[in-house]
Amino acid sequence: FRSAEQEEGLNRVKARRSNLIVVLPTGGGKALLWMLPAKTFWSGKSVIVVVPLVALLADCERRCQEAGVTYGVWSKDEARPFTSVVFVSAEEAITGEFLGYAKHMCALGRLMYIYIEEGHLIMAAANYREKLPYL
């Protein structure tokens, strides 16, 4: 582990604690908290990862490819992915279509967590990205 805080965060994720907030510095290994459980602990289950930045989405996709983690990117116009990780933009995450998809995953017992990448942007970027506070 990169830090005791990262290890504690992963232990809490594994214990399925709800409403978990983990604050780690840049490069502190936050992605491990959704990627490792999606690959190893929760076979047949999914983690939704809300990604507020296009560049960050590309980085997350690259990391999944390198780690062999199956993933899909939510699009209201395409088939609904049932993969280990489902990426969705912050704006799409609050739409009725996506919320229906997430509720369906819950009803099937497939949804383990919803993880918000760069969660500080909910507050920091709210003045120019009006939908972020609704997350």
mmCIF file of N, CA and C in Angstrom:
data_model
loop_
_atom_site.group_PDB
_atom_site.id
_atom_site.type_symbol
_atom_site.label_atom_id
_atom_site.label_comp_id
_atom_site.label_asym_id
_atom_site.label_seq_id
_atom_site.Cartn_x
_atom_site.Cartn_y
_atom_site.Cartn_z
ATOM 1 N N PHE A 1 0.834 -1.181 0.000
ATOM 2 C CA PHE A 1 0.000 0.000 0.000
ATOM 3 C C PHE A 1 0.878 1.243 0.000
ATOM 4 N N ARG A 2 0.367 2.296 -0.585
ATOM 5 C CA ARG A 2 1.130 3.543 -0.608
ATOM 6 C C ARG A 2 1.069 4.279 0.723
ATOM 7 N N SER A 3 0.012 4.006 1.504
ATOM 8 C CA SER A 3 -0.119 4.670 2.804
ATOM 9 C C SER A 3 -1.060 3.862 3.695
ATOM 10 N N ALA A 4 -0.989 4.144 4.979
ATOM 11 C CA ALA A 4 -1.906 3.498 5.926
ATOM 12 C C ALA A 4 -3.342 3.915 5.635
ATOM 13 N N GLU A 5 -3.534 5.144 5.167
ATOM 14 C CA GLU A 5 -4.883 5.633 4.850
ATOM 15 C C GLU A 5 -5.467 4.893 3.645
ATOM 16 N N GLN A 6 -4.626 4.598 2.652
ATOM 17 C CA GLN A 6 -5.096 3.840 1.497
ATOM 18 C C GLN A 6 -5.506 2.433 1.938
ATOM 19 N N GLU A 7 -4.699 1.802 2.772
ATOM 20 C CA GLU A 7 -5.020 0.467 3.271
ATOM 21 C C GLU A 7 -6.326 0.483 4.063
ATOM 22 N N GLU A 8 -6.479 1.477 4.933
ATOM 23 C CA GLU A 8 -7.717 1.577 5.709
ATOM 24 C C GLU A 8 -8.923 1.800 4.795
ATOM 25 N N GLY A 9 -8.765 2.643 3.787
ATOM 26 C CA GLY A 9 -9.845 2.862 2.837
ATOM 27 C C GLY A 9 -10.246 1.583 2.132
ATOM 28 N N LEU A 10 -9.269 0.804 1.688
ATOM 29 C CA LEU A 10 -9.573 -0.456 1.008
ATOM 30 C C LEU A 10 -10.236 -1.446 1.957
ATOM 31 N N ASN A 11 -9.790 -1.492 3.190
ATOM 32 C CA ASN A 11 -10.426 -2.383 4.166
ATOM 33 C C ASN A 11 -11.886 -1.996 4.398
ATOM 34 N N ARG A 12 -12.155 -0.719 4.423
ATOM 35 C CA ARG A 12 -13.540 -0.268 4.609
ATOM 36 C C ARG A 12 -14.395 -0.556 3.375
ATOM 37 N N VAL A 13 -13.804 -0.431 2.198
ATOM 38 C CA VAL A 13 -14.520 -0.786 0.970
ATOM 39 C C VAL A 13 -14.852 -2.274 0.994
ATOM 40 N N LYS A 14 -13.869 -3.103 1.349
ATOM 41 C CA LYS A 14 -14.093 -4.552 1.406
ATOM 42 C C LYS A 14 -15.175 -4.910 2.428
ATOM 43 N N ALA A 15 -15.236 -4.133 3.510
ATOM 44 C CA ALA A 15 -16.245 -4.381 4.555
ATOM 45 C C ALA A 15 -17.613 -3.837 4.150
ATOM 46 N N ARG A 16 -17.673 -3.205 2.975
ATOM 47 C CA ARG A 16 -18.911 -2.659 2.411
ATOM 48 C C ARG A 16 -19.526 -1.596 3.309
ATOM 49 N N ARG A 17 -18.700 -0.716 3.818
ATOM 50 C CA ARG A 17 -19.195 0.421 4.583
ATOM 51 C C ARG A 17 -19.877 1.384 3.622
ATOM 52 N N SER A 18 -21.043 1.854 3.976
ATOM 53 C CA SER A 18 -21.730 2.800 3.099
ATOM 54 C C SER A 18 -21.293 4.221 3.439
ATOM 55 N N ASN A 19 -21.517 5.120 2.503
ATOM 56 C CA ASN A 19 -21.202 6.539 2.683
ATOM 57 C C ASN A 19 -19.768 6.754 3.136
ATOM 58 N N LEU A 20 -18.884 6.142 2.448
ATOM 59 C CA LEU A 20 -17.463 6.208 2.778
ATOM 60 C C LEU A 20 -16.817 7.365 2.029
ATOM 61 N N ILE A 21 -16.075 8.193 2.732
ATOM 62 C CA ILE A 21 -15.306 9.267 2.117
ATOM 63 C C ILE A 21 -13.840 9.008 2.435
ATOM 64 N N VAL A 22 -13.046 8.884 1.376
ATOM 65 C CA VAL A 22 -11.611 8.661 1.540
ATOM 66 C C VAL A 22 -10.898 9.823 0.867
ATOM 67 N N VAL A 23 -10.058 10.506 1.613
ATOM 68 C CA VAL A 23 -9.289 11.624 1.080
ATOM 69 C C VAL A 23 -7.830 11.212 1.050
ATOM 70 N N LEU A 24 -7.291 11.157 -0.163
ATOM 71 C CA LEU A 24 -5.883 10.830 -0.365
ATOM 72 C C LEU A 24 -5.293 11.875 -1.304
ATOM 73 N N PRO A 25 -3.991 12.126 -1.217
ATOM 74 C CA PRO A 25 -3.372 13.126 -2.094
ATOM 75 C C PRO A 25 -3.292 12.632 -3.537
ATOM 76 N N THR A 26 -2.979 13.546 -4.429
ATOM 77 C CA THR A 26 -2.739 13.186 -5.821
ATOM 78 C C THR A 26 -1.652 12.118 -5.858
ATOM 79 N N GLY A 27 -1.919 11.046 -6.574
ATOM 80 C CA GLY A 27 -0.967 9.943 -6.642
ATOM 81 C C GLY A 27 -1.017 9.034 -5.434
ATOM 82 N N GLY A 28 -2.024 9.214 -4.580
ATOM 83 C CA GLY A 28 -2.133 8.437 -3.354
ATOM 84 C C GLY A 28 -2.797 7.089 -3.517
ATOM 85 N N GLY A 29 -3.241 6.760 -4.723
ATOM 86 C CA GLY A 29 -3.800 5.435 -4.979
ATOM 87 C C GLY A 29 -5.301 5.319 -4.772
ATOM 88 N N LYS A 30 -6.020 6.396 -5.021
ATOM 89 C CA LYS A 30 -7.480 6.351 -4.851
ATOM 90 C C LYS A 30 -8.137 5.369 -5.823
ATOM 91 N N ALA A 31 -7.626 5.276 -7.038
ATOM 92 C CA ALA A 31 -8.229 4.386 -8.032
ATOM 93 C C ALA A 31 -8.193 2.928 -7.594
ATOM 94 N N LEU A 32 -7.210 2.565 -6.802
ATOM 95 C CA LEU A 32 -7.131 1.196 -6.289
ATOM 96 C C LEU A 32 -8.389 0.843 -5.494
ATOM 97 N N LEU A 33 -9.009 1.827 -4.872
ATOM 98 C CA LEU A 33 -10.166 1.580 -4.020
ATOM 99 C C LEU A 33 -11.397 1.142 -4.808
ATOM 100 N N TRP A 34 -11.466 1.438 -6.092
ATOM 101 C CA TRP A 34 -12.562 0.908 -6.904
ATOM 102 C C TRP A 34 -12.083 -0.167 -7.872
ATOM 103 N N MET A 35 -10.836 -0.092 -8.294
ATOM 104 C CA MET A 35 -10.361 -1.044 -9.297
ATOM 105 C C MET A 35 -10.082 -2.430 -8.713
ATOM 106 N N LEU A 36 -9.390 -2.503 -7.599
ATOM 107 C CA LEU A 36 -9.053 -3.807 -7.021
ATOM 108 C C LEU A 36 -10.295 -4.591 -6.596
ATOM 109 N N PRO A 37 -11.235 -3.983 -5.874
ATOM 110 C CA PRO A 37 -12.449 -4.741 -5.533
ATOM 111 C C PRO A 37 -13.235 -5.183 -6.770
ATOM 112 N N ALA A 38 -13.291 -4.323 -7.776
ATOM 113 C CA ALA A 38 -14.024 -4.684 -8.993
ATOM 114 C C ALA A 38 -13.396 -5.888 -9.678
ATOM 115 N N LYS A 39 -12.094 -5.994 -9.601
ATOM 116 C CA LYS A 39 -11.398 -7.101 -10.271
ATOM 117 C C LYS A 39 -11.377 -8.369 -9.429
ATOM 118 N N THR A 40 -11.281 -8.251 -8.104
ATOM 119 C CA THR A 40 -11.010 -9.432 -7.292
ATOM 120 C C THR A 40 -12.103 -9.821 -6.305
ATOM 121 N N PHE A 41 -12.699 -8.875 -5.617
ATOM 122 C CA PHE A 41 -13.593 -9.219 -4.516
ATOM 123 C C PHE A 41 -15.033 -9.483 -4.938
ATOM 124 N N TRP A 42 -15.487 -8.804 -5.968
ATOM 125 C CA TRP A 42 -16.912 -8.819 -6.275
ATOM 126 C C TRP A 42 -17.183 -9.386 -7.659
ATOM 127 N N SER A 43 -16.860 -10.624 -7.856
ATOM 128 C CA SER A 43 -17.094 -11.266 -9.142
ATOM 129 C C SER A 43 -18.569 -11.188 -9.506
ATOM 130 N N GLY A 44 -18.840 -10.777 -10.724
ATOM 131 C CA GLY A 44 -20.220 -10.682 -11.189
ATOM 132 C C GLY A 44 -20.946 -9.439 -10.713
ATOM 133 N N LYS A 45 -20.259 -8.565 -10.019
ATOM 134 C CA LYS A 45 -20.851 -7.323 -9.515
ATOM 135 C C LYS A 45 -20.225 -6.148 -10.253
ATOM 136 N N SER A 46 -20.808 -4.965 -10.052
ATOM 137 C CA SER A 46 -20.316 -3.772 -10.730
ATOM 138 C C SER A 46 -20.086 -2.626 -9.763
ATOM 139 N N VAL A 47 -19.148 -1.788 -10.126
ATOM 140 C CA VAL A 47 -18.882 -0.533 -9.440
ATOM 141 C C VAL A 47 -19.142 0.567 -10.461
ATOM 142 N N ILE A 48 -19.949 1.538 -10.097
ATOM 143 C CA ILE A 48 -20.152 2.703 -10.944
ATOM 144 C C ILE A 48 -19.129 3.749 -10.520
ATOM 145 N N VAL A 49 -18.419 4.283 -11.494
ATOM 146 C CA VAL A 49 -17.432 5.321 -11.230
ATOM 147 C C VAL A 49 -17.864 6.579 -11.976
ATOM 148 N N VAL A 50 -18.219 7.603 -11.215
ATOM 149 C CA VAL A 50 -18.596 8.889 -11.796
ATOM 150 C C VAL A 50 -17.310 9.663 -12.062
ATOM 151 N N VAL A 51 -17.121 10.037 -13.331
ATOM 152 C CA VAL A 51 -15.883 10.677 -13.753
ATOM 153 C C VAL A 51 -16.223 12.070 -14.300
ATOM 154 N N PRO A 52 -15.810 13.126 -13.593
ATOM 155 C CA PRO A 52 -16.200 14.474 -14.002
ATOM 156 C C PRO A 52 -15.362 15.097 -15.119
ATOM 157 N N LEU A 53 -14.270 14.473 -15.508
ATOM 158 C CA LEU A 53 -13.377 15.058 -16.509
ATOM 159 C C LEU A 53 -13.093 14.063 -17.629
ATOM 160 N N VAL A 54 -13.172 14.530 -18.869
ATOM 161 C CA VAL A 54 -12.939 13.664 -20.024
ATOM 162 C C VAL A 54 -11.523 13.079 -19.994
ATOM 163 N N ALA A 55 -10.536 13.896 -19.669
ATOM 164 C CA ALA A 55 -9.157 13.402 -19.611
ATOM 165 C C ALA A 55 -9.003 12.331 -18.536
ATOM 166 N N LEU A 56 -9.703 12.487 -17.436
ATOM 167 C CA LEU A 56 -9.646 11.499 -16.365
ATOM 168 C C LEU A 56 -10.296 10.191 -16.813
ATOM 169 N N LEU A 57 -11.359 10.278 -17.597
ATOM 170 C CA LEU A 57 -11.995 9.070 -18.118
ATOM 171 C C LEU A 57 -11.006 8.278 -18.962
ATOM 172 N N ALA A 58 -10.289 8.962 -19.833
ATOM 173 C CA ALA A 58 -9.304 8.273 -20.674
ATOM 174 C C ALA A 58 -8.237 7.600 -19.814
ATOM 175 N N ASP A 59 -7.809 8.255 -18.751
ATOM 176 C CA ASP A 59 -6.820 7.674 -17.843
ATOM 177 C C ASP A 59 -7.386 6.457 -17.124
ATOM 178 N N CYS A 60 -8.637 6.548 -16.672
ATOM 179 C CA CYS A 60 -9.275 5.414 -15.989
ATOM 180 C C CYS A 60 -9.437 4.221 -16.929
ATOM 181 N N GLU A 61 -9.819 4.488 -18.170
ATOM 182 C CA GLU A 61 -9.943 3.412 -19.146
ATOM 183 C C GLU A 61 -8.586 2.741 -19.380
ATOM 184 N N ARG A 62 -7.541 3.542 -19.515
ATOM 185 C CA ARG A 62 -6.195 3.001 -19.724
ATOM 186 C C ARG A 62 -5.780 2.124 -18.553
ATOM 187 N N ARG A 63 -6.042 2.596 -17.340
ATOM 188 C CA ARG A 63 -5.679 1.813 -16.149
ATOM 189 C C ARG A 63 -6.436 0.486 -16.109
ATOM 190 N N CYS A 64 -7.705 0.515 -16.454
ATOM 191 C CA CYS A 64 -8.482 -0.732 -16.479
ATOM 192 C C CYS A 64 -7.925 -1.696 -17.509
ATOM 193 N N GLN A 65 -7.605 -1.187 -18.686
ATOM 194 C CA GLN A 65 -7.032 -2.040 -19.720
ATOM 195 C C GLN A 65 -5.733 -2.675 -19.248
ATOM 196 N N GLU A 66 -4.867 -1.875 -18.646
ATOM 197 C CA GLU A 66 -3.583 -2.386 -18.160
ATOM 198 C C GLU A 66 -3.761 -3.432 -17.060
ATOM 199 N N ALA A 67 -4.791 -3.264 -16.225
ATOM 200 C CA ALA A 67 -5.013 -4.175 -15.099
ATOM 201 C C ALA A 67 -5.921 -5.354 -15.465
ATOM 202 N N GLY A 68 -6.460 -5.357 -16.680
ATOM 203 C CA GLY A 68 -7.353 -6.440 -17.079
ATOM 204 C C GLY A 68 -8.724 -6.368 -16.421
ATOM 205 N N VAL A 69 -9.161 -5.164 -16.091
ATOM 206 C CA VAL A 69 -10.476 -4.962 -15.474
ATOM 207 C C VAL A 69 -11.481 -4.654 -16.582
ATOM 208 N N THR A 70 -12.582 -5.415 -16.617
ATOM 209 C CA THR A 70 -13.595 -5.148 -17.633
ATOM 210 C C THR A 70 -14.350 -3.878 -17.263
ATOM 211 N N TYR A 71 -14.642 -3.073 -18.271
ATOM 212 C CA TYR A 71 -15.333 -1.811 -18.025
ATOM 213 C C TYR A 71 -16.205 -1.448 -19.214
ATOM 214 N N GLY A 72 -17.145 -0.572 -18.942
ATOM 215 C CA GLY A 72 -17.987 -0.003 -19.979
ATOM 216 C C GLY A 72 -18.170 1.466 -19.672
ATOM 217 N N VAL A 73 -18.514 2.222 -20.689
ATOM 218 C CA VAL A 73 -18.777 3.645 -20.525
ATOM 219 C C VAL A 73 -20.251 3.870 -20.805
ATOM 220 N N TRP A 74 -20.959 4.449 -19.837
ATOM 221 C CA TRP A 74 -22.392 4.691 -19.974
ATOM 222 C C TRP A 74 -22.656 5.668 -21.112
ATOM 223 N N SER A 75 -23.614 5.323 -21.925
ATOM 224 C CA SER A 75 -24.128 6.220 -22.955
ATOM 225 C C SER A 75 -25.612 5.933 -23.074
ATOM 226 N N LYS A 76 -26.413 6.970 -23.019
ATOM 227 C CA LYS A 76 -27.859 6.752 -23.100
ATOM 228 C C LYS A 76 -28.276 6.197 -24.458
ATOM 229 N N ASP A 77 -27.409 6.331 -25.458
ATOM 230 C CA ASP A 77 -27.748 5.886 -26.803
ATOM 231 C C ASP A 77 -27.221 4.493 -27.145
ATOM 232 N N GLU A 78 -26.525 3.857 -26.212
ATOM 233 C CA GLU A 78 -25.940 2.551 -26.496
ATOM 234 C C GLU A 78 -26.446 1.510 -25.508
ATOM 235 N N ALA A 79 -26.090 0.267 -25.769
ATOM 236 C CA ALA A 79 -26.487 -0.826 -24.880
ATOM 237 C C ALA A 79 -25.953 -0.569 -23.476
ATOM 238 N N ARG A 80 -26.662 -1.055 -22.492
ATOM 239 C CA ARG A 80 -26.292 -0.849 -21.096
ATOM 240 C C ARG A 80 -25.225 -1.845 -20.683
ATOM 241 N N PRO A 81 -24.066 -1.351 -20.253
ATOM 242 C CA PRO A 81 -22.996 -2.282 -19.888
ATOM 243 C C PRO A 81 -23.236 -2.954 -18.539
ATOM 244 N N PHE A 82 -22.977 -4.246 -18.483
ATOM 245 C CA PHE A 82 -22.904 -4.977 -17.214
ATOM 246 C C PHE A 82 -21.494 -5.514 -17.125
ATOM 247 N N THR A 83 -20.611 -4.672 -16.642
ATOM 248 C CA THR A 83 -19.199 -4.997 -16.538
ATOM 249 C C THR A 83 -18.751 -4.742 -15.098
ATOM 250 N N SER A 84 -17.512 -5.075 -14.803
ATOM 251 C CA SER A 84 -16.995 -4.850 -13.449
ATOM 252 C C SER A 84 -17.028 -3.381 -13.066
ATOM 253 N N VAL A 85 -16.709 -2.521 -14.022
ATOM 254 C CA VAL A 85 -16.701 -1.079 -13.789
ATOM 255 C C VAL A 85 -17.531 -0.415 -14.872
ATOM 256 N N VAL A 86 -18.390 0.502 -14.460
ATOM 257 C CA VAL A 86 -19.185 1.300 -15.398
ATOM 258 C C VAL A 86 -18.828 2.758 -15.147
ATOM 259 N N PHE A 87 -18.243 3.392 -16.147
ATOM 260 C CA PHE A 87 -17.910 4.813 -16.044
ATOM 261 C C PHE A 87 -19.073 5.640 -16.557
ATOM 262 N N VAL A 88 -19.320 6.752 -15.896
ATOM 263 C CA VAL A 88 -20.373 7.667 -16.320
ATOM 264 C C VAL A 88 -19.914 9.085 -16.034
ATOM 265 N N SER A 89 -20.267 10.005 -16.924
ATOM 266 C CA SER A 89 -19.921 11.409 -16.690
ATOM 267 C C SER A 89 -20.798 11.955 -15.566
ATOM 268 N N ALA A 90 -20.339 13.019 -14.945
ATOM 269 C CA ALA A 90 -21.097 13.626 -13.850
ATOM 270 C C ALA A 90 -22.454 14.112 -14.327
ATOM 271 N N GLU A 91 -22.499 14.671 -15.526
ATOM 272 C CA GLU A 91 -23.771 15.179 -16.056
ATOM 273 C C GLU A 91 -24.754 14.051 -16.366
ATOM 274 N N GLU A 92 -24.258 12.943 -16.892
ATOM 275 C CA GLU A 92 -25.131 11.803 -17.206
ATOM 276 C C GLU A 92 -25.587 11.068 -15.952
ATOM 277 N N ALA A 93 -24.781 11.107 -14.891
ATOM 278 C CA ALA A 93 -25.084 10.348 -13.677
ATOM 279 C C ALA A 93 -26.378 10.793 -12.998
ATOM 280 N N ILE A 94 -26.833 11.996 -13.270
ATOM 281 C CA ILE A 94 -28.050 12.487 -12.609
ATOM 282 C C ILE A 94 -29.278 12.424 -13.506
ATOM 283 N N THR A 95 -29.143 11.848 -14.699
ATOM 284 C CA THR A 95 -30.290 11.757 -15.599
ATOM 285 C C THR A 95 -31.214 10.610 -15.199
ATOM 286 N N GLY A 96 -32.452 10.720 -15.578
ATOM 287 C CA GLY A 96 -33.421 9.668 -15.297
ATOM 288 C C GLY A 96 -33.032 8.340 -15.909
ATOM 289 N N GLU A 97 -32.475 8.376 -17.117
ATOM 290 C CA GLU A 97 -32.071 7.141 -17.783
ATOM 291 C C GLU A 97 -30.988 6.419 -16.985
ATOM 292 N N PHE A 98 -29.982 7.169 -16.542
ATOM 293 C CA PHE A 98 -28.907 6.527 -15.802
ATOM 294 C C PHE A 98 -29.383 6.065 -14.437
ATOM 295 N N LEU A 99 -30.165 6.883 -13.759
ATOM 296 C CA LEU A 99 -30.668 6.486 -12.441
ATOM 297 C C LEU A 99 -31.519 5.222 -12.544
ATOM 298 N N GLY A 100 -32.290 5.096 -13.618
ATOM 299 C CA GLY A 100 -33.053 3.870 -13.843
ATOM 300 C C GLY A 100 -32.143 2.671 -14.034
ATOM 301 N N TYR A 101 -31.066 2.867 -14.781
ATOM 302 C CA TYR A 101 -30.073 1.814 -14.989
ATOM 303 C C TYR A 101 -29.446 1.395 -13.657
ATOM 304 N N ALA A 102 -29.057 2.373 -12.841
ATOM 305 C CA ALA A 102 -28.437 2.073 -11.548
ATOM 306 C C ALA A 102 -29.425 1.352 -10.629
ATOM 307 N N LYS A 103 -30.684 1.775 -10.626
ATOM 308 C CA LYS A 103 -31.697 1.099 -9.806
ATOM 309 C C LYS A 103 -31.905 -0.337 -10.277
ATOM 310 N N HIS A 104 -31.875 -0.542 -11.585
ATOM 311 C CA HIS A 104 -32.011 -1.893 -12.136
ATOM 312 C C HIS A 104 -30.843 -2.768 -11.680
ATOM 313 N N MET A 105 -29.638 -2.216 -11.703
ATOM 314 C CA MET A 105 -28.475 -2.971 -11.223
ATOM 315 C C MET A 105 -28.639 -3.322 -9.745
ATOM 316 N N CYS A 106 -29.157 -2.390 -8.960
ATOM 317 C CA CYS A 106 -29.404 -2.665 -7.530
ATOM 318 C C CYS A 106 -30.412 -3.790 -7.369
ATOM 319 N N ALA A 107 -31.493 -3.717 -8.129
ATOM 320 C CA ALA A 107 -32.543 -4.733 -8.020
ATOM 321 C C ALA A 107 -32.017 -6.120 -8.365
ATOM 322 N N LEU A 108 -31.064 -6.183 -9.278
ATOM 323 C CA LEU A 108 -30.459 -7.463 -9.661
ATOM 324 C C LEU A 108 -29.363 -7.897 -8.688
ATOM 325 N N GLY A 109 -29.035 -7.039 -7.722
ATOM 326 C CA GLY A 109 -27.963 -7.355 -6.777
ATOM 327 C C GLY A 109 -26.582 -7.219 -7.373
ATOM 328 N N ARG A 110 -26.448 -6.449 -8.432
ATOM 329 C CA ARG A 110 -25.166 -6.320 -9.134
ATOM 330 C C ARG A 110 -24.364 -5.091 -8.742
ATOM 331 N N LEU A 111 -24.998 -4.087 -8.175
ATOM 332 C CA LEU A 111 -24.297 -2.837 -7.875
ATOM 333 C C LEU A 111 -23.691 -2.893 -6.485
ATOM 334 N N MET A 112 -22.372 -2.762 -6.425
ATOM 335 C CA MET A 112 -21.683 -2.798 -5.139
ATOM 336 C C MET A 112 -21.451 -1.400 -4.587
ATOM 337 N N TYR A 113 -20.994 -0.490 -5.419
ATOM 338 C CA TYR A 113 -20.664 0.854 -4.972
ATOM 339 C C TYR A 113 -20.847 1.860 -6.093
ATOM 340 N N ILE A 114 -21.021 3.103 -5.693
ATOM 341 C CA ILE A 114 -20.907 4.235 -6.599
ATOM 342 C C ILE A 114 -19.736 5.052 -6.070
ATOM 343 N N TYR A 115 -18.751 5.266 -6.917
ATOM 344 C CA TYR A 115 -17.518 5.940 -6.537
ATOM 345 C C TYR A 115 -17.432 7.225 -7.346
ATOM 346 N N ILE A 116 -17.144 8.334 -6.698
ATOM 347 C CA ILE A 116 -17.026 9.614 -7.391
ATOM 348 C C ILE A 116 -15.562 10.013 -7.440
ATOM 349 N N GLU A 117 -15.002 9.980 -8.643
ATOM 350 C CA GLU A 117 -13.621 10.425 -8.848
ATOM 351 C C GLU A 117 -13.579 11.943 -8.702
ATOM 352 N N GLU A 118 -12.499 12.439 -8.136
ATOM 353 C CA GLU A 118 -12.301 13.879 -7.980
ATOM 354 C C GLU A 118 -13.526 14.548 -7.356
ATOM 355 N N GLY A 119 -13.981 13.968 -6.249
ATOM 356 C CA GLY A 119 -15.195 14.425 -5.577
ATOM 357 C C GLY A 119 -15.174 15.888 -5.176
ATOM 358 N N HIS A 120 -13.986 16.446 -4.973
ATOM 359 C CA HIS A 120 -13.905 17.862 -4.601
ATOM 360 C C HIS A 120 -14.475 18.776 -5.677
ATOM 361 N N LEU A 121 -14.539 18.290 -6.919
ATOM 362 C CA LEU A 121 -15.078 19.118 -8.001
ATOM 363 C C LEU A 121 -16.566 19.397 -7.841
ATOM 364 N N ILE A 122 -17.251 18.577 -7.061
ATOM 365 C CA ILE A 122 -18.680 18.825 -6.825
ATOM 366 C C ILE A 122 -18.860 20.234 -6.270
ATOM 367 N N MET A 123 -17.957 20.640 -5.407
ATOM 368 C CA MET A 123 -18.013 21.989 -4.841
ATOM 369 C C MET A 123 -17.203 22.980 -5.678
ATOM 370 N N ALA A 124 -15.997 22.612 -6.038
ATOM 371 C CA ALA A 124 -15.072 23.548 -6.675
ATOM 372 C C ALA A 124 -15.510 23.986 -8.064
ATOM 373 N N ALA A 125 -16.184 23.123 -8.796
ATOM 374 C CA ALA A 125 -16.570 23.455 -10.171
ATOM 375 C C ALA A 125 -18.058 23.757 -10.307
ATOM 376 N N ALA A 126 -18.757 23.835 -9.210
ATOM 377 C CA ALA A 126 -20.213 24.024 -9.256
ATOM 378 C C ALA A 126 -20.630 25.340 -9.897
ATOM 379 N N ASN A 127 -19.774 26.351 -9.858
ATOM 380 C CA ASN A 127 -20.167 27.637 -10.428
ATOM 381 C C ASN A 127 -20.197 27.624 -11.950
ATOM 382 N N TYR A 128 -19.486 26.712 -12.608
ATOM 383 C CA TYR A 128 -19.540 26.639 -14.064
ATOM 384 C C TYR A 128 -20.023 25.291 -14.587
ATOM 385 N N ARG A 129 -20.272 24.339 -13.701
ATOM 386 C CA ARG A 129 -20.874 23.061 -14.086
ATOM 387 C C ARG A 129 -22.064 22.847 -13.167
ATOM 388 N N GLU A 130 -23.181 23.427 -13.568
ATOM 389 C CA GLU A 130 -24.358 23.563 -12.708
ATOM 390 C C GLU A 130 -24.913 22.242 -12.185
ATOM 391 N N LYS A 131 -24.682 21.138 -12.873
ATOM 392 C CA LYS A 131 -25.273 19.858 -12.457
ATOM 393 C C LYS A 131 -24.466 19.116 -11.385
ATOM 394 N N LEU A 132 -23.229 19.502 -11.178
ATOM 395 C CA LEU A 132 -22.383 18.790 -10.225
ATOM 396 C C LEU A 132 -22.958 18.731 -8.810
ATOM 397 N N PRO A 133 -23.530 19.815 -8.280
ATOM 398 C CA PRO A 133 -24.065 19.724 -6.911
ATOM 399 C C PRO A 133 -25.198 18.695 -6.743
ATOM 400 N N TYR A 134 -25.800 18.258 -7.840
ATOM 401 C CA TYR A 134 -26.887 17.290 -7.753
ATOM 402 C C TYR A 134 -26.407 15.853 -7.567
ATOM 403 N N LEU A 135 -25.096 15.650 -7.661
ATOM 404 C CA LEU A 135 -24.571 14.317 -7.415
ATOM 405 C C LEU A 135 -24.818 13.923 -5.971
#
